Structure formats: C-alpha cells, structure tokens
Short mmCIF file of C-alpha atoms in Angstrom, two decimals:
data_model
loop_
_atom_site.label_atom_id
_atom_site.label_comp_id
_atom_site.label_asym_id
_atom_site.label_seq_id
_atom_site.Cartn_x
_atom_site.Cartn_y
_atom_site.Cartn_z
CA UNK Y 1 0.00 0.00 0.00
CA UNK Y 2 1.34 3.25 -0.71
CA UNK Y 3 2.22 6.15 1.92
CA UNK Y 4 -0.98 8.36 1.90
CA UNK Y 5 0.46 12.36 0.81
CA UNK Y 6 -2.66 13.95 2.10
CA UNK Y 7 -5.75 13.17 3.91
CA UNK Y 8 -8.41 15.20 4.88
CA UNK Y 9 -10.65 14.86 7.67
CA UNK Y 10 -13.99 16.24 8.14
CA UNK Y 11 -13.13 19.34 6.08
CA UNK Y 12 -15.69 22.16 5.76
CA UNK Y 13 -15.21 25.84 4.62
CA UNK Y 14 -17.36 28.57 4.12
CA UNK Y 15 -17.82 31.80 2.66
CA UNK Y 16 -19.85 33.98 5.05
CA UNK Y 17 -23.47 32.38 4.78
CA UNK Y 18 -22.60 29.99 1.65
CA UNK Y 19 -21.94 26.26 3.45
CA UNK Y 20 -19.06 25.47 0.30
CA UNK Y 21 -17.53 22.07 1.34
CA UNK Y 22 -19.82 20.34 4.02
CA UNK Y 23 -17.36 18.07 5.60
CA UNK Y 24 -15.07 15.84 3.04
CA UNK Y 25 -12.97 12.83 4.32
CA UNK Y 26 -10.40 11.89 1.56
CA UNK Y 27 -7.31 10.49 0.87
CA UNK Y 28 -4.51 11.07 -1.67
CA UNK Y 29 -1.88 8.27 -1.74
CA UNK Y 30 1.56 9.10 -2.76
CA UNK Y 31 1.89 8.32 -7.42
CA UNK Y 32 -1.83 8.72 -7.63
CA UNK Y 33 -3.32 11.06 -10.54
CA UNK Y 34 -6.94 12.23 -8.80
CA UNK Y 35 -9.07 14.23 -11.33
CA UNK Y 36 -12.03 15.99 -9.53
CA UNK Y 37 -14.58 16.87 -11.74
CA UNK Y 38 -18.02 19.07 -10.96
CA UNK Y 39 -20.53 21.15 -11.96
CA UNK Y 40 -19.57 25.22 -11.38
CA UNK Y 41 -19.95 26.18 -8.20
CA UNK Y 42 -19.77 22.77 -6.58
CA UNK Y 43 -16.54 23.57 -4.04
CA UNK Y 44 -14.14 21.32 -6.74
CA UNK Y 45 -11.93 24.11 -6.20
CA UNK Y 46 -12.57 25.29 -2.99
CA UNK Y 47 -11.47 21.46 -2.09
CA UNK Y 48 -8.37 21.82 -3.95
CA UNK Y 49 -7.34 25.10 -2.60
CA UNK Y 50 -8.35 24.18 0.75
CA UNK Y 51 -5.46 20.98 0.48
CA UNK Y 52 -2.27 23.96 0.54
CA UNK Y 53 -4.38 26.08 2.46
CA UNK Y 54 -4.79 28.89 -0.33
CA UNK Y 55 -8.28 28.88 1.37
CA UNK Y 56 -8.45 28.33 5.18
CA UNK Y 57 -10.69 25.43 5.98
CA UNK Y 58 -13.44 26.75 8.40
CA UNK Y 59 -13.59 23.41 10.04
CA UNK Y 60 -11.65 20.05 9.78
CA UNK Y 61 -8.56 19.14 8.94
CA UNK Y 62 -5.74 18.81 6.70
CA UNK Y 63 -2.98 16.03 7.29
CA UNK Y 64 -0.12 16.36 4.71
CA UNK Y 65 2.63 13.81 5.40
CA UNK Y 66 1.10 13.58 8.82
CA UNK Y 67 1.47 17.29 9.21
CA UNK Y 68 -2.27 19.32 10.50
CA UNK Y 69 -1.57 22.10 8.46
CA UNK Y 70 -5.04 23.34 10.11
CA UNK Y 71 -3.51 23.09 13.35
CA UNK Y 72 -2.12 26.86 14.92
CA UNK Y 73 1.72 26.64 15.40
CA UNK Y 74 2.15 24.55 12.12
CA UNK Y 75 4.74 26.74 9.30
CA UNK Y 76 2.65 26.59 6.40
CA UNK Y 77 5.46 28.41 4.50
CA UNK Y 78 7.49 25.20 5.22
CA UNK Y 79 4.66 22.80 4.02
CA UNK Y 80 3.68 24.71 0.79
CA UNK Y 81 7.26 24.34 -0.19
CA UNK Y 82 6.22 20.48 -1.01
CA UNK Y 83 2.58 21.37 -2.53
CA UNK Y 84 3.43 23.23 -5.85
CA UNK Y 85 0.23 24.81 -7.09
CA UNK Y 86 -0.79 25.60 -10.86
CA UNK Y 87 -3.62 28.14 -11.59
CA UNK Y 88 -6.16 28.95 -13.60
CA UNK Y 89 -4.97 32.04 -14.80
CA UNK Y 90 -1.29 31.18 -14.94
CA UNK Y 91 -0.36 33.63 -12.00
CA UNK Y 92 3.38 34.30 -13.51
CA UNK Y 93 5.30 37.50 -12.71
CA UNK Y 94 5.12 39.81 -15.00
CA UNK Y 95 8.50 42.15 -13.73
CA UNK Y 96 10.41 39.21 -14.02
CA UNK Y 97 11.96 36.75 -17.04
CA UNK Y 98 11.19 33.14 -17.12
CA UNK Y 99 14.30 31.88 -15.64
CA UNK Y 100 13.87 34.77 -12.61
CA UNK Y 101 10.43 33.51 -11.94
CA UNK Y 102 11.31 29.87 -11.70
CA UNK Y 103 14.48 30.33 -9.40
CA UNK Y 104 12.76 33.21 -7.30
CA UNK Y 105 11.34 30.72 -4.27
CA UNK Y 106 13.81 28.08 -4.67
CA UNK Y 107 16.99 30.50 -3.77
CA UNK Y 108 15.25 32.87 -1.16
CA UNK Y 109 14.35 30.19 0.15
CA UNK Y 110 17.69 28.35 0.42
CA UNK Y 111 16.69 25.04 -1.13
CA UNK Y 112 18.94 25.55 -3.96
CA UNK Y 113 22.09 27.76 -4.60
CA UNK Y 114 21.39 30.38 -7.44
CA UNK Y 115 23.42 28.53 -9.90
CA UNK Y 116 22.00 24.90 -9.15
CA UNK Y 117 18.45 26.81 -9.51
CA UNK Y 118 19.51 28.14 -12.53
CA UNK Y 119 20.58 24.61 -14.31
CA UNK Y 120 17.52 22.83 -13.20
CA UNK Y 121 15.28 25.18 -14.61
CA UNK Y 122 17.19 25.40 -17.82
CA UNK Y 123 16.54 21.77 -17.86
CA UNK Y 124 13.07 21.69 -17.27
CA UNK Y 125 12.68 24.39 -19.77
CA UNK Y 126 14.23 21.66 -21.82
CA UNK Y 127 11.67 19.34 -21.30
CA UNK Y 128 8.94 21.28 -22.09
CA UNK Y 129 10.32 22.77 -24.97
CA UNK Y 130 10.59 26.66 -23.77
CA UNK Y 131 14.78 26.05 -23.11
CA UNK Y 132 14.68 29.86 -26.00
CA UNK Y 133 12.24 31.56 -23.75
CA UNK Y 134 14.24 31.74 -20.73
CA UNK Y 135 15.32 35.19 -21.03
CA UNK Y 136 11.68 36.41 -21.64
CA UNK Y 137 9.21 38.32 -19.66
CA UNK Y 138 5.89 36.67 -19.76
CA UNK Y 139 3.95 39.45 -21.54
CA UNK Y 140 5.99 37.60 -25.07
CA UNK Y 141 3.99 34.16 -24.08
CA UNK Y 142 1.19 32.65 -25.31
CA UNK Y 143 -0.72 31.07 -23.06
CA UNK Y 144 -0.21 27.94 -23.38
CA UNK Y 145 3.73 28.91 -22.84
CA UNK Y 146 2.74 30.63 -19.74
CA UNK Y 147 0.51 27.54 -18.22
CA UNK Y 148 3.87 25.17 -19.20
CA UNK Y 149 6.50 27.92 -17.72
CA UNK Y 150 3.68 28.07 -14.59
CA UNK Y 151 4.05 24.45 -14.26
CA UNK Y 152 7.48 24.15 -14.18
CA UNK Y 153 7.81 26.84 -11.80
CA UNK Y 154 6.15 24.73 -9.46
CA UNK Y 155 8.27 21.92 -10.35
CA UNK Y 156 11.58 23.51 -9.96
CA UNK Y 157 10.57 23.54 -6.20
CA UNK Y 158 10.88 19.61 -6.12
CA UNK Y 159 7.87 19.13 -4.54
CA UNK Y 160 6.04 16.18 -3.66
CA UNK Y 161 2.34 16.92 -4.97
CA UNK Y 162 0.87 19.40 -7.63
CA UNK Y 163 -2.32 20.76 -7.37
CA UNK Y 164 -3.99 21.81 -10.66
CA UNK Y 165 -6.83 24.34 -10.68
CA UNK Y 166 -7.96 24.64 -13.80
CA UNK Y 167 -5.23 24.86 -15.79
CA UNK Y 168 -6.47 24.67 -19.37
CA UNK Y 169 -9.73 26.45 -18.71
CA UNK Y 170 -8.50 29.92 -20.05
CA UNK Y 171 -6.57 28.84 -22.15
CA UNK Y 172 -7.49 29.12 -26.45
CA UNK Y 173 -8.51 25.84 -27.56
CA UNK Y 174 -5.43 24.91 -29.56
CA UNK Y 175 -3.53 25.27 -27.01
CA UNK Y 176 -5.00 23.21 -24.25
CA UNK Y 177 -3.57 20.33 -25.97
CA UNK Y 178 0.08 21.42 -25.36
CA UNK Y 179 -0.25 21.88 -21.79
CA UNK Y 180 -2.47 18.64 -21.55
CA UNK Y 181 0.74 16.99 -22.47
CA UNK Y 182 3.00 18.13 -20.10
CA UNK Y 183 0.59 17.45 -17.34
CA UNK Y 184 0.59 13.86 -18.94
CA UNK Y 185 4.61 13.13 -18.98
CA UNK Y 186 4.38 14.57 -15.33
CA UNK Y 187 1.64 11.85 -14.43
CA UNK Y 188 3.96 8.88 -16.34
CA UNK Y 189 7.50 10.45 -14.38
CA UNK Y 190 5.52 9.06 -11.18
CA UNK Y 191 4.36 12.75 -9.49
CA UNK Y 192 1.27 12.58 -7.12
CA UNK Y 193 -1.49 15.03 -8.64
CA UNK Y 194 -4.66 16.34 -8.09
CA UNK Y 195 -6.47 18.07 -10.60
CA UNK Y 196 -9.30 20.38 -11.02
CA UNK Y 197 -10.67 20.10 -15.00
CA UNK Y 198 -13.15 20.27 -16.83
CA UNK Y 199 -11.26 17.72 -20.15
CA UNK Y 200 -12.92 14.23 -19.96
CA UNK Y 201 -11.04 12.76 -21.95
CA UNK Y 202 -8.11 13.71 -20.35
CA UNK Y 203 -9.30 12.58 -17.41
CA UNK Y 204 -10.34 9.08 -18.45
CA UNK Y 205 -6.49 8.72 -20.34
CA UNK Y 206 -4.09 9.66 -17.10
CA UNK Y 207 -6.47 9.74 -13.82
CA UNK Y 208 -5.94 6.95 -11.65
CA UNK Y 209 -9.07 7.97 -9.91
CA UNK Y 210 -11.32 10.51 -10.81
CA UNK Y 211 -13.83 12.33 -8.37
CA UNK Y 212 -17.24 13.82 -9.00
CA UNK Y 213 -17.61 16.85 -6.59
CA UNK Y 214 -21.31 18.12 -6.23
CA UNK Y 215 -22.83 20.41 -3.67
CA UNK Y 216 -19.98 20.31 -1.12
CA UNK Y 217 -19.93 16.79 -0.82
CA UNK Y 218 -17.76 14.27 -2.31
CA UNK Y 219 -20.91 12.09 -4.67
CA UNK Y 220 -18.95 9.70 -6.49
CA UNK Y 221 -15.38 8.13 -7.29
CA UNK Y 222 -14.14 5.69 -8.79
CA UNK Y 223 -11.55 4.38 -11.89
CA UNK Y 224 -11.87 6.47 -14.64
CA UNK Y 225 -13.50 3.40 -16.78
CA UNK Y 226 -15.85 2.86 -14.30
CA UNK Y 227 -16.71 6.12 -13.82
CA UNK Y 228 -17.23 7.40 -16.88
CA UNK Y 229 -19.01 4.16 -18.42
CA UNK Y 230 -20.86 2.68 -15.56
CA UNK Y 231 -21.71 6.16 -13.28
CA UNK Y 232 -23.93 5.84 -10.56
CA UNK Y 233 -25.13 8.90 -9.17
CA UNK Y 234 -28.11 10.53 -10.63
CA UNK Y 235 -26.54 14.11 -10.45
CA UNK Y 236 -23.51 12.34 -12.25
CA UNK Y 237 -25.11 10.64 -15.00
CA UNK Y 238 -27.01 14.14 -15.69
CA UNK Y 239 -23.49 15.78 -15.41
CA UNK Y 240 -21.73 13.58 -17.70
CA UNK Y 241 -24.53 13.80 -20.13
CA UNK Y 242 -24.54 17.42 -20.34
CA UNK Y 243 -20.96 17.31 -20.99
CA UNK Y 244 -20.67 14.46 -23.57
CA UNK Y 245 -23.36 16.74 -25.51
CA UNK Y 246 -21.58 19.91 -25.90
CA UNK H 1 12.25 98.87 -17.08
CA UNK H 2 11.84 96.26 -19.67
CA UNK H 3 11.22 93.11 -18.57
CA UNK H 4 13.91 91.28 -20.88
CA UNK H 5 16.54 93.65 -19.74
CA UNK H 6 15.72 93.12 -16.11
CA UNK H 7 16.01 89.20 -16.72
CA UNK H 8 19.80 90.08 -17.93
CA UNK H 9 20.45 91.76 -15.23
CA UNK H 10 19.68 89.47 -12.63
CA UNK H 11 21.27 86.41 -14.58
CA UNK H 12 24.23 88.92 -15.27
CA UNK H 13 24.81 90.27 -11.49
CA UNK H 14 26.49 87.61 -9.28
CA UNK H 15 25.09 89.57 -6.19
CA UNK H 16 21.52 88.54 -6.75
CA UNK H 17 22.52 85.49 -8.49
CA UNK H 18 23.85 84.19 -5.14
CA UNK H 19 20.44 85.00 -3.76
CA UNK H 20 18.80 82.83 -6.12
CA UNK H 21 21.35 79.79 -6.15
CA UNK H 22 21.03 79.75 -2.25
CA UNK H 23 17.53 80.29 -2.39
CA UNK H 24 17.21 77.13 -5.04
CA UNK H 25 19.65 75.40 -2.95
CA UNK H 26 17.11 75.81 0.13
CA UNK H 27 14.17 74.91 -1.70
CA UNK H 28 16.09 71.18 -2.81
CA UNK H 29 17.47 70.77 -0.06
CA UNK H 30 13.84 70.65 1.74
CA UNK H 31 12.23 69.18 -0.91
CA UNK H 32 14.77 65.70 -1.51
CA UNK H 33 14.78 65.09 2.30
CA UNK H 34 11.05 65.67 2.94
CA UNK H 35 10.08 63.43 -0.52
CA UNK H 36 12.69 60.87 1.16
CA UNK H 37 10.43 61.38 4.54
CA UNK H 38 7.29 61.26 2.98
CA UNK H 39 7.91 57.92 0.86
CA UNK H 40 9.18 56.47 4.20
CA UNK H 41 6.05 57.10 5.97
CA UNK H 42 3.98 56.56 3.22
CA UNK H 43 5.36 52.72 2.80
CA UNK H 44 5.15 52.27 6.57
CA UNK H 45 1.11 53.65 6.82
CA UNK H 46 0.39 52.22 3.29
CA UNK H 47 1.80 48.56 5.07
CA UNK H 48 -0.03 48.85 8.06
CA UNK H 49 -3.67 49.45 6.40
CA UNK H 50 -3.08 46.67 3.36
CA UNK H 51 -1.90 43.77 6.57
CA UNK H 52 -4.12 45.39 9.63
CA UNK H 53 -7.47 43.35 7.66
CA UNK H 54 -5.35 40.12 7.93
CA UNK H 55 -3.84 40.85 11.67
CA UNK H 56 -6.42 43.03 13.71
CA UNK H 57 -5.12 42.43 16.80
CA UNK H 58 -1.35 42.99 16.66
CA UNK H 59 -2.24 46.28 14.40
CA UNK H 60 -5.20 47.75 15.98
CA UNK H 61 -3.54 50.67 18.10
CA UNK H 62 -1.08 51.15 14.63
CA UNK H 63 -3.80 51.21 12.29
CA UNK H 64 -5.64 54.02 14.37
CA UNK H 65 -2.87 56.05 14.75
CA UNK H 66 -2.17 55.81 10.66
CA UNK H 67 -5.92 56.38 9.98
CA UNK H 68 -5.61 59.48 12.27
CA UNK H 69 -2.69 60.37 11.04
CA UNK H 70 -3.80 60.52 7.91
CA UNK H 71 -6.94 62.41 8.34
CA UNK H 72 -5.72 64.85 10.10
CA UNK H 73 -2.58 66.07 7.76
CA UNK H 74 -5.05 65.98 4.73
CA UNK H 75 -8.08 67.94 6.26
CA UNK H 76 -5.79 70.82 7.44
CA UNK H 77 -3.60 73.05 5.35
CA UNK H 78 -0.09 72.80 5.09
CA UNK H 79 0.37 76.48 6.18
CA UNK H 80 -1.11 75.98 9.07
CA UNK H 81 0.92 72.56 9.59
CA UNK H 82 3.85 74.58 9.39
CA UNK H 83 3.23 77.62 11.78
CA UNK H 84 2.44 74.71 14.28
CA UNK H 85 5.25 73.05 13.50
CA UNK H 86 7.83 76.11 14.22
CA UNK H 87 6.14 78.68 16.31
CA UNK H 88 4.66 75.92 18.64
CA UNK H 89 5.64 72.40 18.60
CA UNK H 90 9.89 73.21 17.20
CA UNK H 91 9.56 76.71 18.58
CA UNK H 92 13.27 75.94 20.90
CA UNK H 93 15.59 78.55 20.34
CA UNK H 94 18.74 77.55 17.64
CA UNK H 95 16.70 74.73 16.20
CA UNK H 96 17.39 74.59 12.80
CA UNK H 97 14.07 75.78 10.76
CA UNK H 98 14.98 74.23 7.71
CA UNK H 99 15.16 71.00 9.80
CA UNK H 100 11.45 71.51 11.02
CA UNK H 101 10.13 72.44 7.28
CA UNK H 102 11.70 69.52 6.01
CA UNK H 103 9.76 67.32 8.92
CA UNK H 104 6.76 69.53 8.12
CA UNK H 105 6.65 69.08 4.32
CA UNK H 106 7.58 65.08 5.03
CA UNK H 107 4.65 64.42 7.58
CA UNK H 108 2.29 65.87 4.90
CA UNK H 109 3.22 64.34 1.77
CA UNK H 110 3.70 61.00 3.89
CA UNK H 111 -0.17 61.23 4.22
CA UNK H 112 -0.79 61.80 0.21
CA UNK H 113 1.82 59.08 -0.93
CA UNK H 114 -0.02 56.72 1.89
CA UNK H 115 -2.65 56.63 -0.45
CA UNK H 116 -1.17 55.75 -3.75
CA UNK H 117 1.06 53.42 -2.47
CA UNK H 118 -2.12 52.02 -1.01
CA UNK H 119 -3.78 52.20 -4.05
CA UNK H 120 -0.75 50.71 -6.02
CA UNK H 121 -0.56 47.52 -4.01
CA UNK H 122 -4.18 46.95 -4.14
CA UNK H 123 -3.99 47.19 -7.87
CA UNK H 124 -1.82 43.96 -7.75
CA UNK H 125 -3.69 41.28 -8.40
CA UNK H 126 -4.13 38.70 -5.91
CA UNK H 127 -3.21 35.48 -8.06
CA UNK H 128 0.34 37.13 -7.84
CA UNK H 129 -0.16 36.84 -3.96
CA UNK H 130 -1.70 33.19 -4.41
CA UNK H 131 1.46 32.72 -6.75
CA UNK H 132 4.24 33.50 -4.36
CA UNK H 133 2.40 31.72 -1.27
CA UNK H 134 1.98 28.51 -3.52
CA UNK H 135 5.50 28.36 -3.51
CA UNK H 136 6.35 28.71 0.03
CA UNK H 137 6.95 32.03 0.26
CA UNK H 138 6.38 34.05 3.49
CA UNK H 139 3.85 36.70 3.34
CA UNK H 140 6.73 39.17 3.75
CA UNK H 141 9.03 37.75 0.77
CA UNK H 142 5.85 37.63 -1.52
CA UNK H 143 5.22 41.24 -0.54
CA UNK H 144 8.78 42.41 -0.81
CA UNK H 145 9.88 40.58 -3.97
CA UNK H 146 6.26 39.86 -5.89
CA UNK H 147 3.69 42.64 -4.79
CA UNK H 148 5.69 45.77 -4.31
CA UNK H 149 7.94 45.48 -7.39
CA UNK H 150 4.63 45.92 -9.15
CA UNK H 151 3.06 48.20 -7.22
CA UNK H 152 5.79 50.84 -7.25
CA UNK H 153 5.30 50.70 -11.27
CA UNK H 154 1.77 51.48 -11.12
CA UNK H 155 2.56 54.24 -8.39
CA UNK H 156 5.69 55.89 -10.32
CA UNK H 157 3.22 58.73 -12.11
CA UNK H 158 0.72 59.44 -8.70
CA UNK H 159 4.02 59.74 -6.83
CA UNK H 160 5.79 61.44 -9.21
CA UNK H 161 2.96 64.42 -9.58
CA UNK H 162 3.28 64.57 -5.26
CA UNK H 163 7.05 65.05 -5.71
CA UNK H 164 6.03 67.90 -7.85
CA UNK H 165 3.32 69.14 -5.89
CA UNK H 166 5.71 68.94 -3.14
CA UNK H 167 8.54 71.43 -4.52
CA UNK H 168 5.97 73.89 -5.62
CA UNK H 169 4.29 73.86 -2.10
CA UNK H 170 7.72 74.52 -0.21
CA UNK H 171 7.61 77.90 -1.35
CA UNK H 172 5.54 78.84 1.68
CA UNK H 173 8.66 78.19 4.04
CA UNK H 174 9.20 81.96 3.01
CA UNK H 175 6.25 82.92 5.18
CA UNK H 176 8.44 81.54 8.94
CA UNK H 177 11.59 83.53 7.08
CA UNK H 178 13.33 80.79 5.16
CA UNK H 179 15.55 82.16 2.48
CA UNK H 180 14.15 79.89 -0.17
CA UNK H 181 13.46 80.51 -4.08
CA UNK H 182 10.45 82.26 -3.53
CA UNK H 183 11.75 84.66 -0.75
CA UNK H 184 15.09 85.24 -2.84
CA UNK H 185 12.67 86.69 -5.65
CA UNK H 186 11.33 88.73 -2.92
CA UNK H 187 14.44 90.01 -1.72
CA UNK H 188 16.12 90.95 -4.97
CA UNK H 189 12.76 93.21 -5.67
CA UNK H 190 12.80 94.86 -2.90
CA UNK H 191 13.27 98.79 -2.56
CA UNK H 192 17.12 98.73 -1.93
CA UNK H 193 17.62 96.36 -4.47
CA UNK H 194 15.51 95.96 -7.83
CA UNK H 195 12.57 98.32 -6.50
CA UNK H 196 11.00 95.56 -9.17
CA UNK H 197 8.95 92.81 -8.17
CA UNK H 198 7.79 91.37 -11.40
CA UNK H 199 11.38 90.52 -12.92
CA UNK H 200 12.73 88.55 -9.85
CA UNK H 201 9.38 86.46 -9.70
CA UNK H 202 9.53 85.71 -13.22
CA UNK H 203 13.23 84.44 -12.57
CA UNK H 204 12.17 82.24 -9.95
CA UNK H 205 9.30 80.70 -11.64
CA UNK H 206 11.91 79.82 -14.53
CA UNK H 207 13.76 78.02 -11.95
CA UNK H 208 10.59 76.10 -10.70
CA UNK H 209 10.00 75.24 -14.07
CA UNK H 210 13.24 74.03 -14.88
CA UNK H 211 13.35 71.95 -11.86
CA UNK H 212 9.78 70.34 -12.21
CA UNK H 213 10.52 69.81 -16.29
CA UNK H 214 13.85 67.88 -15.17
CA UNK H 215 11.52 66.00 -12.69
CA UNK H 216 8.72 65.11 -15.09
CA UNK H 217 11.51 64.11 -17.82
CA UNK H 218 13.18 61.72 -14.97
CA UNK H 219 9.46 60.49 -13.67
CA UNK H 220 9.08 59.20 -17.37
CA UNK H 221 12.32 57.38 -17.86
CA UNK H 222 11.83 55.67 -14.82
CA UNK H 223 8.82 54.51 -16.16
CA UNK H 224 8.89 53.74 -19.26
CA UNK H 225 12.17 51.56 -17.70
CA UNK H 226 9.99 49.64 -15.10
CA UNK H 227 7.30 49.18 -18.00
CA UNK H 228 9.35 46.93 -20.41
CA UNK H 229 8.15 43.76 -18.51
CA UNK H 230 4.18 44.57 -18.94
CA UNK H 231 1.87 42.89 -20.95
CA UNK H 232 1.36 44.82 -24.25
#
C-alpha cells in the first residue's frame, strides 16, 4: 500500500453564509493522478485550494505527510514548499523573465544555490520545450507557454504533490492540448497530482481515480472506466450527459 | 524697465545670483529630504492598512494612529501645519528651521503618498499573492519581492505628480523667514535692491519650471524603464 500524501478529515469551509464544502474525508496516496470533476460552483476548487491552504478550511482538517496544516503553530510556508500549485490564470510574474520567476522561491528560500536553480530550470525548460524563452518576460507568451512555464515553476521547487486548478480552462482551444501533455509526462515520471478540469477525456487517459464533486460533498469516485461508463449517481449521469453533448 | 533687460540683469549680477542659487539650494534641499520622509512614511502607513485586515489584533492601536494620522494632515492646510510646527511644537531657540520644514513638508506628503502606495498595491492582483504563497513564500518575501515590485510601477506617475506638488508647495517656508526661491525673488525686488517685483518672480518661476521639467523628464524614464516587462 502506498504512503498516503494527504488526507483530509472532516473538512468544511465557508464563505460567510454559503456552506461550500460540508465536511469531506479523503485520501490522496503518494503516485496517484486524482481528477475531480463538478458542476460550477460545486466547491471542486474550494477542495483543492483548501489541500495547501490557499483557502483556510473553516472546520476540519488537513494532514499532509502527517502534518495538520489546520492546526495553529504549524509553518505553512514550510509545508507549501512540497505542494506546488498551478492556476487557472497562470499567476506568472510579470516584472520578471522566465528563468527569474522559476528560481525566485527556490533560492530565497535556500533550497537551492542560485546557480544549481539556474541549471535545473534550464533543464526543465528543456523538457517542455521553452529552453529559447528563458530570457523572456511573460507578456511575449502565449498562453499555453505561460501555463507550461507556470508548471514548471512549481516543479523547480521539487515538490512532492501538484495541485492543478484549472489549468487549461483559459486557455485558447489549440492550445489546451500542449499543456495537456506536459501534465501527462508529469503523471507517467511518477508525481502525485490532483487536478481540477473540466477535459474528460483527459481525465479518463491519465487519472488513476477521478472524483465527481457536487454540492460540497464528495458524490462519487471511482476508476476512470468505471466512472465514466458505468456512473452511478443521478446528479452524475445528468453531469456527464450534459458534458458528452456539448 | 523692460522686462527682458531686467532678466539680464539678474542672470548677469552675481550679487543677486547668489540669492537665487542659495535660495534654489534651500528649496532642494527641503524638498529631496522631505520626498525621502514622505515615501518612508507613506510605505510604513500604506503597510499597516493593506496587513491590519489580515492581523487586527497585533495592528489595531497602529492602524488608528495611521488612519488618524492621515486624516488629520489631509483635512488641514499645510500652512497651518507649518506655523504649528515652528512657532509651537519646534519653537526651541537655535533649532534649525529648515530642519522643522523639512519634517513639516515630510509628515504631509507622507499622508498623500499613503494613499497611492495604497492604491498601487491593491492594484496587484491577488493570483500574484496566491502565486508567491503557492511556492512557500512568506507573506513578507511575496510582498517584498512579488507585490511591491509591481506596485511601485503602477505608483511611479501618482508619486511622481506629489514630488512635484511637493517642490511647488515649499515655497511657503518663506512665510516663517526661510531664504528659499520664492523669498530670494522677494528680496532681490525689494526697494534697496531691484525696487522691481515682477522681474525677480519671473526668474524664480523659470527656476521652478526648470526643476519640475527635469523632474517630469526623470518620472518618465523611470517609467517607461519599469514598464518593459508589462503585458502589451
């Protein structure tokens, strides 16, 4: 069995008056490719930003590597270092080059010294073909370069789980498929994900597990196949039907 | 007297000239060090509003005091600000006036620049924040190396028009007898000197103008330098 990453234990948040999550117990085991899926305004997100605590839980926990990152004393700085984080709306910095942005955290943050930062980046620029952008400020991406610059960002931090939100959803449509791809080597290198998105078949192809989020609660899970072909839930089957229409 | 002749005669007469190099000297020298006072204490108020939502607690005595401080120096004229400051609150004997305009013109514009650096960080958007967090970041270092970078591009032209504002303004330090610009003009067209008041005035406003035309001309290469990184 493997190590479980992060586990979550009666986890609620809310927004003022709106109840978001209403108390999720889950597990993420360490190599395992979790694609939450969900109608808009379902908490899919919420859940995911509520797992590096981008949103504070209002109730329950979060265990990462045995760690309650809920709990008061806990450095959270310390623990996101380990949880990188790719967003919807690619979140780069705009005052700084490609190669600044990726070694930023990594050397004020002593992890790496400026020139080790510096080769591993140029590396993972490598691998997702970008090595010629390095010396450019994002504002000369397109945005599919900025999602795959975004990602490795994240990755140059080494860390032990990436949490997608979104990532292809503002992205033009011929240029999902680039990003899709680097998500999908990531997956086969062995990295424990969890991803918010809205691409099926994407989902069905690399999840080892995909999730069906609906009204705070966690409705349905199971292996993509299953999922997909055999769904149980009512809400689901309506879900998947809208979707497989469009 | 014609007024062109007059010019060449003050620009030609090293005796008034002094007047109005020391006078431009004085009106500088207050206006670097209370710009450099004002940013100071704009940065500090501007950082305890934007974190005092976030820490209520630790900030709440901080946060009052800014909010007061604030109010206060922008609901009151700067005149006024001054006569307090050296006939009341700096009125010891041998204190150095220019000392207390300079802490006079640096409280004030500390209150205006509040705002815009205010303004500017809010105007970050808070993905950036999200950004820097998600990668372990303190809230400090994201601040320091992700937020503010940013927010002193958008603030370069509000701040740059209260550096402006600011030099212009100084020429009231002639009213508590500081030989400044302004009160040079004065002197040189005065009875025993010029017995001309329009010529000398005219001189210093060429000097203001030069000075606040090298200023805007700076304000706009620093800009357009901070700019080159922004989405087009």
């Amino acid at each position: 069995m493997s190590e479980v990453l992060i586990k979550t234990v009666n986890l609620e948040k809310s927004f003022g008056d709106l109840h978001v999550l209403k108390g999720i117990n889950e597990e993420i085991k360490k190599g395992e490719i979790v694609v939450i899926i969900g109608p808009s305004g379902s908490g899919k997100s919420t859940f995911l930003r509520c797992l590096n605590l981008m949103e504070q839980p209002t109730g329950g926990q979060v265990i990462f590597k045995g760690t309650d990152l809920t709990a008061p004393k806990v450095d959270i700085n310390a623990q996101r270092q380990k949880m990188g984080m790719v967003f919807q709306h690619f979140n780069l910095f705009p005052h700084l080059t490609v190669l600044q942005t990726m070694t930023l955290a990594p050397v004020q943050l002593k992890l790496k010294s400026k020139e080790d930062a510096e080769a591993d980046a140029l590396a993972l620029l490598e691998k997702v073909g970008l090595l010629e952008k390095a010396n450019e400020y994002p504002n000369m991406l397109s945005g599919g370069q900025k999602q795959r610059v975004a990602i490795v960002r994240a990755l140059n931090m080494e860390p032990e789980v990436m949490l997608f939100d979104e990532p292809t959803s503002a992205l033009d449509p011929e240029m999902v498929g680039e990003v899709l791809e680097v998500m999908q080597d990531l997956a086969q290198s062995g990295m424990t994900m969890a991803i918010v998105t809205h691409e099926m078949s994407f989902a069905r192809r690399v999840a080892t597990r995909v999730m069906f989020v609906d009204e705070g609660v966690i409705a349905e899970q199971n292996t993509p196949d299953e999922f997909f072909d055999n769904p149980q839930n009512p809400r689901l089957k309506e879900f998947l039907s809208k979707v497989k229409n469009v | 007297m014609n007024i062109f002749s007059g010019i060449i005669e003050i620009f030609t007469s090293t005796d008034y000239m002094s007047y109005v190099w020391n006078g431009l000297g004085k009106t500088l020298l207050i206006s670097v060090f209370a710009s450099l006072l004002g940013l100071v204490l704009g940065i500090i108020v501007a950082l305890v509003k934007i974190s005092y939502p976030k820490r209520k607690k630790a900030l709440c005595v901080p946060n009052a005091i800014c909010s007061a401080y604030v109010t206060i120096i922008r609901g009151t004229p700067v005149a006024l600000q001054l006569f307090i400051m050296v006939f009341a609150i700096f009125a010891i004997r041998g204190f150095p006036v220019e000392i207390t305009a300079i802490l006079t013109f640096g409280i004030n514009s500390g209150a205006y620049v509040s705002e815009s650096i205010r303004a500017g960080i809010l105007s970050v958007d808070k993905g950036q924040t999200e950004a820097g967090l998600s990668l372990g970041l303190s809230g400090g270092q994201t601040m320091r190396l992700i937020v503010i970078p940013q927010a002193i591009k958008n603030v370069i032209p509000t701040i740059g028009n209260e550096l402006i504002a600011l030099i212009k303004e100084t020429s009231i330090v002639s009213m508590v007898g500081i030989v400044d610009l302004t009160f040079a003009a004065k002197i040189i067209g005065a009875g025993d000197k010029m017995a001309d008041y329009l010529v000398p005035m005219l001189v210093a406003a060429i000097f203001y103008l030069a000075v606040v035309y090298i200023l805007t001309f700076v304000i706009k290469y620093v800009e357009k330098r901070l700019r080159r990184g922004d989405r087009t």
